[in-house]
Short mmCIF file of N, CA and C in Angstrom, two decimals:
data_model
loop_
_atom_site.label_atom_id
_atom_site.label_comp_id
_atom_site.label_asym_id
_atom_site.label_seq_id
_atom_site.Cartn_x
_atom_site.Cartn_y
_atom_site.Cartn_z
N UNK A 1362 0.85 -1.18 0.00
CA UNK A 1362 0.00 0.00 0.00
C UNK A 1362 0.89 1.24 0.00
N UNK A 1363 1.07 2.24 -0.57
CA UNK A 1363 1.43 3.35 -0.84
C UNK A 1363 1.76 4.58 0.61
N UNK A 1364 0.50 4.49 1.15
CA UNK A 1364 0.58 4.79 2.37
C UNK A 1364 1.09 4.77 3.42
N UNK A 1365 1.89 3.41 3.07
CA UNK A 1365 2.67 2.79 4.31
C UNK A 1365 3.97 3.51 3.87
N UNK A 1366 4.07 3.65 2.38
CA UNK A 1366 5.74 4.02 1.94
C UNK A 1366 5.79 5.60 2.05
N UNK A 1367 4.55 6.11 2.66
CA UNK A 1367 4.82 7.99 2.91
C UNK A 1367 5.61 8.26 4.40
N UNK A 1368 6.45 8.96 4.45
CA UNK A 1368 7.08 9.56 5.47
C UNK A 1368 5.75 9.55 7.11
N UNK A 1369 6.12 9.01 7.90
CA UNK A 1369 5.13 9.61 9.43
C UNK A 1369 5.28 10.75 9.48
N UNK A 1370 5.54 12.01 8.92
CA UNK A 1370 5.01 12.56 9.77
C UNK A 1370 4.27 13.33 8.20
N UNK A 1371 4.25 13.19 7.63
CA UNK A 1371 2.84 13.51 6.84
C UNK A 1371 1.61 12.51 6.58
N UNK A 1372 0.41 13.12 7.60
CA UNK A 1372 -0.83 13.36 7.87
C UNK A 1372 -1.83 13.32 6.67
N UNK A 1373 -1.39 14.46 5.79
CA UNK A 1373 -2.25 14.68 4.79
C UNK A 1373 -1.98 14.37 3.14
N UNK A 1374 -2.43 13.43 2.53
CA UNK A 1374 -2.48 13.39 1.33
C UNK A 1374 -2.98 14.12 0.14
N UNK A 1375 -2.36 14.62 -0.92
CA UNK A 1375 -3.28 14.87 -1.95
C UNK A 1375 -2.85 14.07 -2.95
N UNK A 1376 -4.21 13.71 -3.77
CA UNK A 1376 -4.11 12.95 -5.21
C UNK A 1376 -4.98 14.07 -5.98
N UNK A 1377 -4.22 14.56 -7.11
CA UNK A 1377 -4.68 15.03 -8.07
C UNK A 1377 -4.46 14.07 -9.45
N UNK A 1378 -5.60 13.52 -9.91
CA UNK A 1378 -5.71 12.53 -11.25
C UNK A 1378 -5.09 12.94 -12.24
N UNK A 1379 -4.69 12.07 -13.09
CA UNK A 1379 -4.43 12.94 -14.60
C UNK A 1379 -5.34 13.46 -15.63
N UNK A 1380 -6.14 13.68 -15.22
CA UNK A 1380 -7.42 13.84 -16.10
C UNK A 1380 -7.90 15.61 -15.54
N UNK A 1381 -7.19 15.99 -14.76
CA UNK A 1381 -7.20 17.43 -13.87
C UNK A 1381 -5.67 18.10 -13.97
N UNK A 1382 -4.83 18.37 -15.26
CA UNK A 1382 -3.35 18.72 -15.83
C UNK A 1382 -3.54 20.17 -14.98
N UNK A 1383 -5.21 20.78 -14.83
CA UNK A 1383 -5.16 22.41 -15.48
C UNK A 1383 -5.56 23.03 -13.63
N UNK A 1384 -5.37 22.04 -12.82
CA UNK A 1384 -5.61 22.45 -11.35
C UNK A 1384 -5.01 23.83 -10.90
N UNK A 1385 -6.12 24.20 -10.22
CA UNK A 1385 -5.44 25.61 -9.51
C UNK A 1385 -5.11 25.02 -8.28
N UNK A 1386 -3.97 25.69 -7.93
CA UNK A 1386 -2.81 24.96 -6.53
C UNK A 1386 -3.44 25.68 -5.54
N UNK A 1387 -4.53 26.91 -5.82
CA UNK A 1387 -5.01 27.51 -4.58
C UNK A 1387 -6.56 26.24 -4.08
N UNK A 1388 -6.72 25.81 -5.21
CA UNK A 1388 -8.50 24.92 -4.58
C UNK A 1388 -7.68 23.72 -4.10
N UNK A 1389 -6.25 23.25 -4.52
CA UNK A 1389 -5.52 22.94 -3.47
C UNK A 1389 -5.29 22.98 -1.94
N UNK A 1390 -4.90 23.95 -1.64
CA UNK A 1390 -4.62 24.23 -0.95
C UNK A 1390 -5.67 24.48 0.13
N UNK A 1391 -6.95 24.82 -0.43
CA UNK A 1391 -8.03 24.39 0.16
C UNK A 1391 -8.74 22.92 0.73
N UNK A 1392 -7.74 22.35 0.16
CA UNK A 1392 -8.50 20.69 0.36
C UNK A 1392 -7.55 20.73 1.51
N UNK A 1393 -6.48 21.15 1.66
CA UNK A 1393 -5.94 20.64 2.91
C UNK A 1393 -6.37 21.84 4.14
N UNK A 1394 -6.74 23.12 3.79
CA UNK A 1394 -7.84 23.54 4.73
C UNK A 1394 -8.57 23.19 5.28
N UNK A 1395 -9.52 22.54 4.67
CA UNK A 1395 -10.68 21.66 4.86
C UNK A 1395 -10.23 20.49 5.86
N UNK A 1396 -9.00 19.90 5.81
CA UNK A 1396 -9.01 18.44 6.47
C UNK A 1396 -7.96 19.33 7.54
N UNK A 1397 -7.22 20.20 7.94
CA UNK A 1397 -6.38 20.87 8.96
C UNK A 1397 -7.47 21.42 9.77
N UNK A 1398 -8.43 22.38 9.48
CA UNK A 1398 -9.32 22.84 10.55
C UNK A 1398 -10.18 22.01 10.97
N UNK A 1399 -10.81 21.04 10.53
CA UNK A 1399 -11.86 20.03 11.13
C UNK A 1399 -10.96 18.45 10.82
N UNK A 1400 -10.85 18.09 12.26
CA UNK A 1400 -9.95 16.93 12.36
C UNK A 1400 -11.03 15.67 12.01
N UNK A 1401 -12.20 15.86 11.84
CA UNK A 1401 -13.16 14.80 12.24
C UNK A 1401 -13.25 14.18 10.38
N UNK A 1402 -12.85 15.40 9.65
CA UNK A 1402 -13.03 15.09 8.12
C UNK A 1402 -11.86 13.85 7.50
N UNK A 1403 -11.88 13.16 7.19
CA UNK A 1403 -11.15 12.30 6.37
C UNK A 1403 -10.72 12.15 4.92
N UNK A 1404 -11.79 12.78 4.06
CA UNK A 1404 -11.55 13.14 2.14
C UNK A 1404 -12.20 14.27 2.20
N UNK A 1405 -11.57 14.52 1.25
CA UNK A 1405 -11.96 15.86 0.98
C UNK A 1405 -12.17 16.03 -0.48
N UNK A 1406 -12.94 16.81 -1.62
CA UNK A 1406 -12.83 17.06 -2.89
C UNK A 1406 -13.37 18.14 -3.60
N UNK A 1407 -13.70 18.44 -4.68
CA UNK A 1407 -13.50 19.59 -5.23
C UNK A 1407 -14.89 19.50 -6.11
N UNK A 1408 -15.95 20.09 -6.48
CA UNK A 1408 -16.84 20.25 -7.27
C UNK A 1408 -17.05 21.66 -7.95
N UNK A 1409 -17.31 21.94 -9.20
CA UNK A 1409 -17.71 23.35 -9.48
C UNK A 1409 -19.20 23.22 -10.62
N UNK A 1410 -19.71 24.28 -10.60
CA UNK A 1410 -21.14 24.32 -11.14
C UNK A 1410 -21.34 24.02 -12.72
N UNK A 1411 -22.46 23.48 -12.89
CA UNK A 1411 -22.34 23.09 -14.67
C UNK A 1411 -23.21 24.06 -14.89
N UNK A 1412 -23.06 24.55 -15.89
CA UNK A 1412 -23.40 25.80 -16.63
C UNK A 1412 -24.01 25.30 -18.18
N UNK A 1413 -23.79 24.21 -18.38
CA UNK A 1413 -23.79 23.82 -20.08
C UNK A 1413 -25.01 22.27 -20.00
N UNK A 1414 -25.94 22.58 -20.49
CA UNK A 1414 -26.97 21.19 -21.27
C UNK A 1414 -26.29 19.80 -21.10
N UNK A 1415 -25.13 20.40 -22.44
CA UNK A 1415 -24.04 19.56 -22.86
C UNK A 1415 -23.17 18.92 -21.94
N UNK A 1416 -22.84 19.58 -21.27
CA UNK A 1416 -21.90 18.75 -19.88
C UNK A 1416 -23.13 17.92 -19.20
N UNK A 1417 -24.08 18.66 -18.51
CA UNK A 1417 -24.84 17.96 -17.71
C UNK A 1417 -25.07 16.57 -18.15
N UNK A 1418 -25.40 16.46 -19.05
CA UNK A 1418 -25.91 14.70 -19.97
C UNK A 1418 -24.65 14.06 -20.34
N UNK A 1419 -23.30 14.64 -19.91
CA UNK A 1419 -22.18 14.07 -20.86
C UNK A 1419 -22.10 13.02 -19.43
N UNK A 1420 -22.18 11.59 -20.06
CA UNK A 1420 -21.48 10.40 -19.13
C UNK A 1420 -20.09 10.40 -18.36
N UNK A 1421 -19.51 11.07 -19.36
CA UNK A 1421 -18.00 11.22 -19.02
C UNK A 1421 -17.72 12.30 -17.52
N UNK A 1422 -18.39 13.51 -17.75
CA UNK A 1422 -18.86 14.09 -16.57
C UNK A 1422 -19.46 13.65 -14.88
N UNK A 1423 -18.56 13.49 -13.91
CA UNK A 1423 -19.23 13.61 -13.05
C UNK A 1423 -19.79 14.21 -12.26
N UNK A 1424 -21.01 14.14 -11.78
CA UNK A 1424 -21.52 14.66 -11.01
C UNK A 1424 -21.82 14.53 -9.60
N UNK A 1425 -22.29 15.77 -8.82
CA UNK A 1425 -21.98 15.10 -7.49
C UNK A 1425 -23.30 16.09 -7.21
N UNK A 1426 -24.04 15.25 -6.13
CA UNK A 1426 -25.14 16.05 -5.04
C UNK A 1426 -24.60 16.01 -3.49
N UNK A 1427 -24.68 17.53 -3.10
CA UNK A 1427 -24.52 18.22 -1.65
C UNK A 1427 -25.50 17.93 -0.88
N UNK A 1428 -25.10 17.43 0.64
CA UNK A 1428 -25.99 17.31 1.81
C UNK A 1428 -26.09 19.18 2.17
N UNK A 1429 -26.69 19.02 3.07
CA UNK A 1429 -26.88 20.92 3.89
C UNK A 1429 -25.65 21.19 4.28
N UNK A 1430 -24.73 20.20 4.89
CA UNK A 1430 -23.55 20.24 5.33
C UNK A 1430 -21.93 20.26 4.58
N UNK A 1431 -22.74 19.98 3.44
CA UNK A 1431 -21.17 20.07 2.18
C UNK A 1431 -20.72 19.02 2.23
N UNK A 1432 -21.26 17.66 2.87
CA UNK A 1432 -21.03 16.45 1.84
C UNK A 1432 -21.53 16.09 1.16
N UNK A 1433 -20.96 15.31 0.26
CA UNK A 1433 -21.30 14.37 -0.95
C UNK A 1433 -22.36 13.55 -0.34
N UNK A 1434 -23.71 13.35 -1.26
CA UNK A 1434 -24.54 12.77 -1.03
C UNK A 1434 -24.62 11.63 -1.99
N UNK A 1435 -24.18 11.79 -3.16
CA UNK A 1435 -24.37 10.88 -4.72
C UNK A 1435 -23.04 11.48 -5.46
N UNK A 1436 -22.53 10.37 -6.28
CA UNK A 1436 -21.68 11.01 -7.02
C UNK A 1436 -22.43 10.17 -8.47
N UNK A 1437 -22.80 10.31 -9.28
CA UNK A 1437 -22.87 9.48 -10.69
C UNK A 1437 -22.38 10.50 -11.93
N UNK A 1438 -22.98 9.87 -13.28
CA UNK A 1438 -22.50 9.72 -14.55
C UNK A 1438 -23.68 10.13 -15.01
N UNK A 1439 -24.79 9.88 -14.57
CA UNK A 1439 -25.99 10.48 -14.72
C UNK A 1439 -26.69 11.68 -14.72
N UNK A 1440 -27.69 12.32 -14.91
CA UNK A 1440 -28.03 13.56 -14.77
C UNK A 1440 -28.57 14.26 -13.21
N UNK A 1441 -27.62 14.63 -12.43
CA UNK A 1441 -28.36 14.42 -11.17
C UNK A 1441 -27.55 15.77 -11.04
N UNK A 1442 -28.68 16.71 -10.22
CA UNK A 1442 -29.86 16.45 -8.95
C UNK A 1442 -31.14 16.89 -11.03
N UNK A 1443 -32.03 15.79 -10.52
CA UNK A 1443 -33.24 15.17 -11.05
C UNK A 1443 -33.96 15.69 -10.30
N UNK A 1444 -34.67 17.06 -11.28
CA UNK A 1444 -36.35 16.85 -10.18
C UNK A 1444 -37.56 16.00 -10.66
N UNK A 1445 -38.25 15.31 -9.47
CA UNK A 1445 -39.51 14.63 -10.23
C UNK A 1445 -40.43 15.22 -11.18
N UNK A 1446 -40.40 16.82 -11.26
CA UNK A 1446 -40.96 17.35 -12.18
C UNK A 1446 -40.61 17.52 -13.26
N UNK A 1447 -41.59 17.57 -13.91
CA UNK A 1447 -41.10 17.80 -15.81
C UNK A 1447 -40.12 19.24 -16.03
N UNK A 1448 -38.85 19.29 -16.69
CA UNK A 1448 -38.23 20.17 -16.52
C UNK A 1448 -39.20 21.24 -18.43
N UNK A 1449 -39.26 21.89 -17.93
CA UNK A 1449 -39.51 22.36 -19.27
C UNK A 1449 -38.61 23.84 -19.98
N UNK A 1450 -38.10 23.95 -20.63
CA UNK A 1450 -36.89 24.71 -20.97
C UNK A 1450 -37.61 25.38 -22.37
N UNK A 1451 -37.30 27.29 -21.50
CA UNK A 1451 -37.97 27.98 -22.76
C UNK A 1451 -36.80 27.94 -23.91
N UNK A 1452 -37.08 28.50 -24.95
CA UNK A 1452 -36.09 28.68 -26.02
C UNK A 1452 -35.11 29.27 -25.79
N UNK A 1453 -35.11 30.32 -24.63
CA UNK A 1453 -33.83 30.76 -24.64
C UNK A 1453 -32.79 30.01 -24.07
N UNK A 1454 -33.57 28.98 -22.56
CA UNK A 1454 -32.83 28.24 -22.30
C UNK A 1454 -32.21 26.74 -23.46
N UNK A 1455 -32.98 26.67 -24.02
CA UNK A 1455 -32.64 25.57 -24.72
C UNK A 1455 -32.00 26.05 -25.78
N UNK A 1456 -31.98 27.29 -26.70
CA UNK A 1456 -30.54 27.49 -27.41
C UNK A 1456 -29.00 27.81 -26.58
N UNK A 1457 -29.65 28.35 -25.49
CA UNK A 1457 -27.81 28.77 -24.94
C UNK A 1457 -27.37 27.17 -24.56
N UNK A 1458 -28.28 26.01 -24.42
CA UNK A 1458 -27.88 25.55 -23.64
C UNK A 1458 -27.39 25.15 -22.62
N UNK A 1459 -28.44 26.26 -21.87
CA UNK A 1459 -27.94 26.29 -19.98
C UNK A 1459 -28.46 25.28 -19.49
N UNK A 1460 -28.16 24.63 -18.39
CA UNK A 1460 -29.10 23.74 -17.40
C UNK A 1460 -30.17 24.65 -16.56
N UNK A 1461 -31.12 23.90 -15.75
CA UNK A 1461 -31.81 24.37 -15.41
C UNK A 1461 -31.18 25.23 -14.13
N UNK A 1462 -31.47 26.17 -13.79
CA UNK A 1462 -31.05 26.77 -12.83
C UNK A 1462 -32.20 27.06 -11.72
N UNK A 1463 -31.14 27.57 -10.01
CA UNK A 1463 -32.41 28.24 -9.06
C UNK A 1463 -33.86 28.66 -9.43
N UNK A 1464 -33.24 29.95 -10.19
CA UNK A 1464 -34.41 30.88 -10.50
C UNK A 1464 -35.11 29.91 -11.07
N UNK A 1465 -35.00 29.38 -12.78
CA UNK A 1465 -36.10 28.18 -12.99
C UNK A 1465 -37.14 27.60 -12.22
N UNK A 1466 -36.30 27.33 -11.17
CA UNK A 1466 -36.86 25.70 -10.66
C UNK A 1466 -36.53 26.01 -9.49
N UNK A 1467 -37.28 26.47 -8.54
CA UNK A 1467 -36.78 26.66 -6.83
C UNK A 1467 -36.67 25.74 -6.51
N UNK A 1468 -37.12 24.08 -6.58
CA UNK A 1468 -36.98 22.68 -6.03
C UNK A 1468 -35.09 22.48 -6.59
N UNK A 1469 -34.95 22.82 -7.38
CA UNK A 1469 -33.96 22.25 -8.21
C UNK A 1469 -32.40 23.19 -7.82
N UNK A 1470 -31.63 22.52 -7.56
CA UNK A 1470 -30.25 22.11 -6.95
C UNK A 1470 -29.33 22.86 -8.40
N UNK A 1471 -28.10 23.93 -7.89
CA UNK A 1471 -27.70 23.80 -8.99
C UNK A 1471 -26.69 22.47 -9.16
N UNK A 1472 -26.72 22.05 -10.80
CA UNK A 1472 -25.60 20.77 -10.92
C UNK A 1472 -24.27 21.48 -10.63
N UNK A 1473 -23.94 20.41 -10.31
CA UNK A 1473 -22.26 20.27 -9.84
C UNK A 1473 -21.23 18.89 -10.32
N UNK A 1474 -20.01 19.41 -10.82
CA UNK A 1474 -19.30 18.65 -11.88
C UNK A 1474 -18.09 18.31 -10.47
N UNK A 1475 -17.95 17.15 -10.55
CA UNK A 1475 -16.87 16.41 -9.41
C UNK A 1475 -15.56 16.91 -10.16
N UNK A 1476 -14.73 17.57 -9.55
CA UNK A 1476 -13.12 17.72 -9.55
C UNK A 1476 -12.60 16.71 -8.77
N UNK A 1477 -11.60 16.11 -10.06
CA UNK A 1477 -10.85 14.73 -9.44
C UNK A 1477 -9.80 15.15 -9.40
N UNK A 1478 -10.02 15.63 -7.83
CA UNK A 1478 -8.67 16.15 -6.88
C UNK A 1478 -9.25 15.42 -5.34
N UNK A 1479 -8.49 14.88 -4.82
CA UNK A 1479 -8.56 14.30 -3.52
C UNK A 1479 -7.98 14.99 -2.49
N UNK A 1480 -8.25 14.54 -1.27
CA UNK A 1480 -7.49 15.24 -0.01
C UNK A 1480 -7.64 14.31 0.58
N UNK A 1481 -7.09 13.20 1.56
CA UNK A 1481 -6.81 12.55 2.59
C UNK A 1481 -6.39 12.09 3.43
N UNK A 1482 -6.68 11.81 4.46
CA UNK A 1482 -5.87 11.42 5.70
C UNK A 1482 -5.24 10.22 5.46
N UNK A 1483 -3.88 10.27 6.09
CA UNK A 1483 -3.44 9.29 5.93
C UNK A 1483 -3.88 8.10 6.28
N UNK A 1484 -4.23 7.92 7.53
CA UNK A 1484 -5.00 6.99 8.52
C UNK A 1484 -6.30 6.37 7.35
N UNK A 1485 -7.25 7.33 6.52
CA UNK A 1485 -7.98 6.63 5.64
C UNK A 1485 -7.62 5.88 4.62
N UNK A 1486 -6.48 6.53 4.13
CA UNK A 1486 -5.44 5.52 2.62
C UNK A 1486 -5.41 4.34 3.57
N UNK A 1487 -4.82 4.01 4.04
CA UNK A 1487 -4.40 2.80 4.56
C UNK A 1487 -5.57 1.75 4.90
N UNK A 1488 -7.42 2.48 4.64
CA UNK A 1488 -8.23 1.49 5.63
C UNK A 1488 -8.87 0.93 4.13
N UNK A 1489 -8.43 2.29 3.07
CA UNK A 1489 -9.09 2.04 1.46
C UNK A 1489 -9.12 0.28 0.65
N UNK A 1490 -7.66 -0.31 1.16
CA UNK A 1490 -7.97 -1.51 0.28
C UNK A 1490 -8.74 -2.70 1.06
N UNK A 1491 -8.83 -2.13 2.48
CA UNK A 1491 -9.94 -3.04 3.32
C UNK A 1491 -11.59 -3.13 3.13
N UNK A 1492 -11.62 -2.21 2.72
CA UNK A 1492 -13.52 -1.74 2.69
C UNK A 1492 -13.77 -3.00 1.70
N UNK A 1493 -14.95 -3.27 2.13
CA UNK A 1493 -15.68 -4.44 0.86
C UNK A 1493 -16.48 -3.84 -0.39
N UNK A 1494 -16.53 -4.73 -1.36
CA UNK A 1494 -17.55 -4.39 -2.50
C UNK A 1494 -18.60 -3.77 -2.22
N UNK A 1495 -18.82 -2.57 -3.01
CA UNK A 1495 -20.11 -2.58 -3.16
C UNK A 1495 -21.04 -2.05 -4.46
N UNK A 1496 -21.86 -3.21 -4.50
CA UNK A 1496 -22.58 -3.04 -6.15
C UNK A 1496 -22.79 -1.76 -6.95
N UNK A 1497 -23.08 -0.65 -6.38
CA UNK A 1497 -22.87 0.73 -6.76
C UNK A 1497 -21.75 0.90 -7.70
N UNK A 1498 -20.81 0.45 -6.94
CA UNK A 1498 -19.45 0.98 -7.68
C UNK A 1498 -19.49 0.34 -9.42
N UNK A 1499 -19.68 -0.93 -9.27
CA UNK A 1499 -20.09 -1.59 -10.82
C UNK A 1499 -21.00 -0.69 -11.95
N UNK A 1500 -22.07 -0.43 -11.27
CA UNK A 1500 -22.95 0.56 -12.02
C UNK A 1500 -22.25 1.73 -12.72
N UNK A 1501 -21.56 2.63 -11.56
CA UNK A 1501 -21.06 3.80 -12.04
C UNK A 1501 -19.52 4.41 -12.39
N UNK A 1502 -19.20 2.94 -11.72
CA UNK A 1502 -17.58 2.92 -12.04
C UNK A 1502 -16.79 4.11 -11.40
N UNK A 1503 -17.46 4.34 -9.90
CA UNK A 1503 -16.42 5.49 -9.43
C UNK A 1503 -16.11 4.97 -8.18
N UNK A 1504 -15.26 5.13 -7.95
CA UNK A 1504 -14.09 4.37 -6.62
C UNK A 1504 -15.20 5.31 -5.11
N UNK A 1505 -15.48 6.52 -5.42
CA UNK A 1505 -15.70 6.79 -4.27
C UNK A 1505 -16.91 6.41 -3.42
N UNK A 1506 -17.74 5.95 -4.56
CA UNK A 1506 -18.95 5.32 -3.90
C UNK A 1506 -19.04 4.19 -2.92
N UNK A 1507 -17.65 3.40 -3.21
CA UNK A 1507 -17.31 2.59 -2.50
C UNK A 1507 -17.01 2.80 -1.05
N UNK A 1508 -16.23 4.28 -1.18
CA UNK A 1508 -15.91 4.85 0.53
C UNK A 1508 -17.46 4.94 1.34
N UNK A 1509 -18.14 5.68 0.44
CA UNK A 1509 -19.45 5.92 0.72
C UNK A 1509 -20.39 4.97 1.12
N UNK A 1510 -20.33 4.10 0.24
CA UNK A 1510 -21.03 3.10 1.08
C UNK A 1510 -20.52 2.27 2.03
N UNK A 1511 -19.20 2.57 2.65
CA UNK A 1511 -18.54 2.07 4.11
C UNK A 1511 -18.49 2.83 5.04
N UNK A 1512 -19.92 4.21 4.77
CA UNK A 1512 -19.82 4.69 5.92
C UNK A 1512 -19.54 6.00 5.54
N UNK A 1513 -18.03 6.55 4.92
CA UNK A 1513 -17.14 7.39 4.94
C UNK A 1513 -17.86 8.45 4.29
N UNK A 1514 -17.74 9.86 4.94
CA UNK A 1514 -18.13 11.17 4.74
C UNK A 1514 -17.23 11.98 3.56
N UNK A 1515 -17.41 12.51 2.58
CA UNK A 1515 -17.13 12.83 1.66
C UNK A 1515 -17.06 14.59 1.86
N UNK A 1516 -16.48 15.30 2.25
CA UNK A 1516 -16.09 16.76 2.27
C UNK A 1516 -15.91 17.21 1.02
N UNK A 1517 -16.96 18.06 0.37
CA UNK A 1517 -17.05 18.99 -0.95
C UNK A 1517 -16.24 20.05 -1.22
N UNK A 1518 -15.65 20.86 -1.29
CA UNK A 1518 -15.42 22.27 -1.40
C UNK A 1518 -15.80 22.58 -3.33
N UNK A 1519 -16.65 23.78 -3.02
CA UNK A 1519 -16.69 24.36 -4.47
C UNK A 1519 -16.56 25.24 -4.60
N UNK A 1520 -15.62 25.37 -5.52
CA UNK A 1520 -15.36 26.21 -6.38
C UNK A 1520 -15.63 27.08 -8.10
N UNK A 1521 -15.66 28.36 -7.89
CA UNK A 1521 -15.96 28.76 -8.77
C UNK A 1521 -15.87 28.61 -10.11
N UNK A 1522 -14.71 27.95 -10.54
CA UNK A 1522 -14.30 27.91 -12.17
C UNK A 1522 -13.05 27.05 -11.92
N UNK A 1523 -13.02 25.85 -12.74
CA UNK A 1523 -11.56 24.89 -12.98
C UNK A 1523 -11.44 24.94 -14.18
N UNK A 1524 -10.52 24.87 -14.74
CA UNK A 1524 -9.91 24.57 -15.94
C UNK A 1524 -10.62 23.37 -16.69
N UNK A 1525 -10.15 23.10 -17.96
CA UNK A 1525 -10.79 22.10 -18.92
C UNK A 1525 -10.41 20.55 -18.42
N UNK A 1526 -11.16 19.38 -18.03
CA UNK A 1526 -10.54 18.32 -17.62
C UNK A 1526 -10.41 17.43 -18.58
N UNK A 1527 -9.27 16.37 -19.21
CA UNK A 1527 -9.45 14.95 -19.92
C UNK A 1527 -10.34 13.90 -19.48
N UNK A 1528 -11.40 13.77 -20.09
CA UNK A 1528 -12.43 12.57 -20.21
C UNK A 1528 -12.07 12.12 -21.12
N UNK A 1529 -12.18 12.79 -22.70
CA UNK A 1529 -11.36 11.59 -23.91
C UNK A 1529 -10.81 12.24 -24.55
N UNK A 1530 -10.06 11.55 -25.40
CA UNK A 1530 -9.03 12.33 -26.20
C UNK A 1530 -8.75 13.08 -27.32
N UNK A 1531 -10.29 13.29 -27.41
CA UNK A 1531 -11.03 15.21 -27.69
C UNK A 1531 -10.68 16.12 -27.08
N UNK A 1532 -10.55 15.42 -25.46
CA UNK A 1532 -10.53 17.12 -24.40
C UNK A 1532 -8.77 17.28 -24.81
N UNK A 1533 -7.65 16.43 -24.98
CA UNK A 1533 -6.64 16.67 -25.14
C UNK A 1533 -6.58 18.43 -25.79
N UNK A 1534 -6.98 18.58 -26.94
CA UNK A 1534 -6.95 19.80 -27.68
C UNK A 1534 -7.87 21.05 -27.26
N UNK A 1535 -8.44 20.47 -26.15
CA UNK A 1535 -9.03 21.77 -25.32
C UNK A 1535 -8.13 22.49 -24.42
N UNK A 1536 -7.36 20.98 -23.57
CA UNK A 1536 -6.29 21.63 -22.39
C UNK A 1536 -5.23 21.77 -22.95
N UNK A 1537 -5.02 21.73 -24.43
CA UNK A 1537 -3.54 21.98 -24.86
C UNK A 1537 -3.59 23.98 -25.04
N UNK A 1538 -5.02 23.70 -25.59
CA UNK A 1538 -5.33 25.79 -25.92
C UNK A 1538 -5.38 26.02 -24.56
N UNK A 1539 -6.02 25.43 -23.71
CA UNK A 1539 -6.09 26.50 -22.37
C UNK A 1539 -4.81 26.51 -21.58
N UNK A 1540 -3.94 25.67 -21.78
CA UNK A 1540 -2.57 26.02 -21.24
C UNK A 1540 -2.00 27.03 -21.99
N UNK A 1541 -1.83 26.73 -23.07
CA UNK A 1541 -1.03 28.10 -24.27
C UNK A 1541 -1.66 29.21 -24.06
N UNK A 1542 -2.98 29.50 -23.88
CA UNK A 1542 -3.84 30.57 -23.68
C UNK A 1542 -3.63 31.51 -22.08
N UNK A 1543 -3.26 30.36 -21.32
CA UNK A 1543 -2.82 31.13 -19.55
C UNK A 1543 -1.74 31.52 -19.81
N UNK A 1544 -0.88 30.54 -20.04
CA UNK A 1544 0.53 31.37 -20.51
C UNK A 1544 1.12 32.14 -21.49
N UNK A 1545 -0.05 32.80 -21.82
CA UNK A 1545 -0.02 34.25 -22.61
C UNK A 1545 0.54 35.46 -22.16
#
């Protein structure tokens, strides 16, 4: 286990994926905020708002739903937060291609896109390859559902705007312009 080969006296982990090249080191630096002021937190991660039709329905996209408290309640691939009501989208919304928003829909949650950036305690890496299966994870193919359904509390932080992430190797030529484009 990996965990075992980190130095004692670092506490706190971060994993930033490769699929997140374009991370700001400050929503960084926040994940280990998050797990330094409240000792009781164990992961920590990063979500920011979907703004686009197109993202919302994209599979590749994850999504995540907030408790009152700023954990993770659901993470899927799916279109979620789902209201039971019929969404109905005037023309303006349906050419810009916005999602539904507050104002719209007072029942309705704005969406939120999972940033695969981690924060964790060390003490949790080490309990990760113990937890058992659970069928969820098959469905949606995301590792964290697995923490989730062993219990483990999921700490959100969101943020305003991240950079372009790799899902496939389309987005390659998105984060190649938005790097050349910052370092303008």
């Amino acid at each position: 286990v990996a965990a075992e080969q980190l130095p004692k006296e670092f506490d706190i982990v971060v994993n930033v994926q490769g699929d997140e090249p374009t991370i700001n080191p400050k929503h960084i630096d926040g994940l280990v905020s998050d797990l330094t002021s409240d000792k009781r937190e164990v992961v920590t991660t990063l979500a920011t708002p979907i703004h686009s039709l197109v993202e919302w329905r994209n599979q590749n996209v994850v999504k995540v739903v907030l408790s009152a408290s700023g954990h993770a309640l659901y993470f899927s691939r799916a279109q979620i937060p789902f209201s039971s009501q019929k969404f109905q989208f005037d023309s303006e919304t349906t050419s810009s291609r916005s999602v539904p928003s507050r104002n719209m829909l007072s029942s309705f949650e704005q969406p939120l896109r999972h940033v695969g950036v981690y924060g964790f305690r060390r003490g949790f890496l080490k309990r990760i390859p113990f937890l058992g299966p659970a069928g969820i994870l098959e469905n949606e193919d995301l590792e964290q559902l697995r923490w989730m359904h062993a219990g483990v509390e999921i700490k959100v932080r969101v943020v305003d705007q991240v950079g372009p992430e790799v899902n496939t190797p389309g987005d390659v030529q998105a984060v190649e312009k938005y790097i050349r484009e910052s370092q303008a």
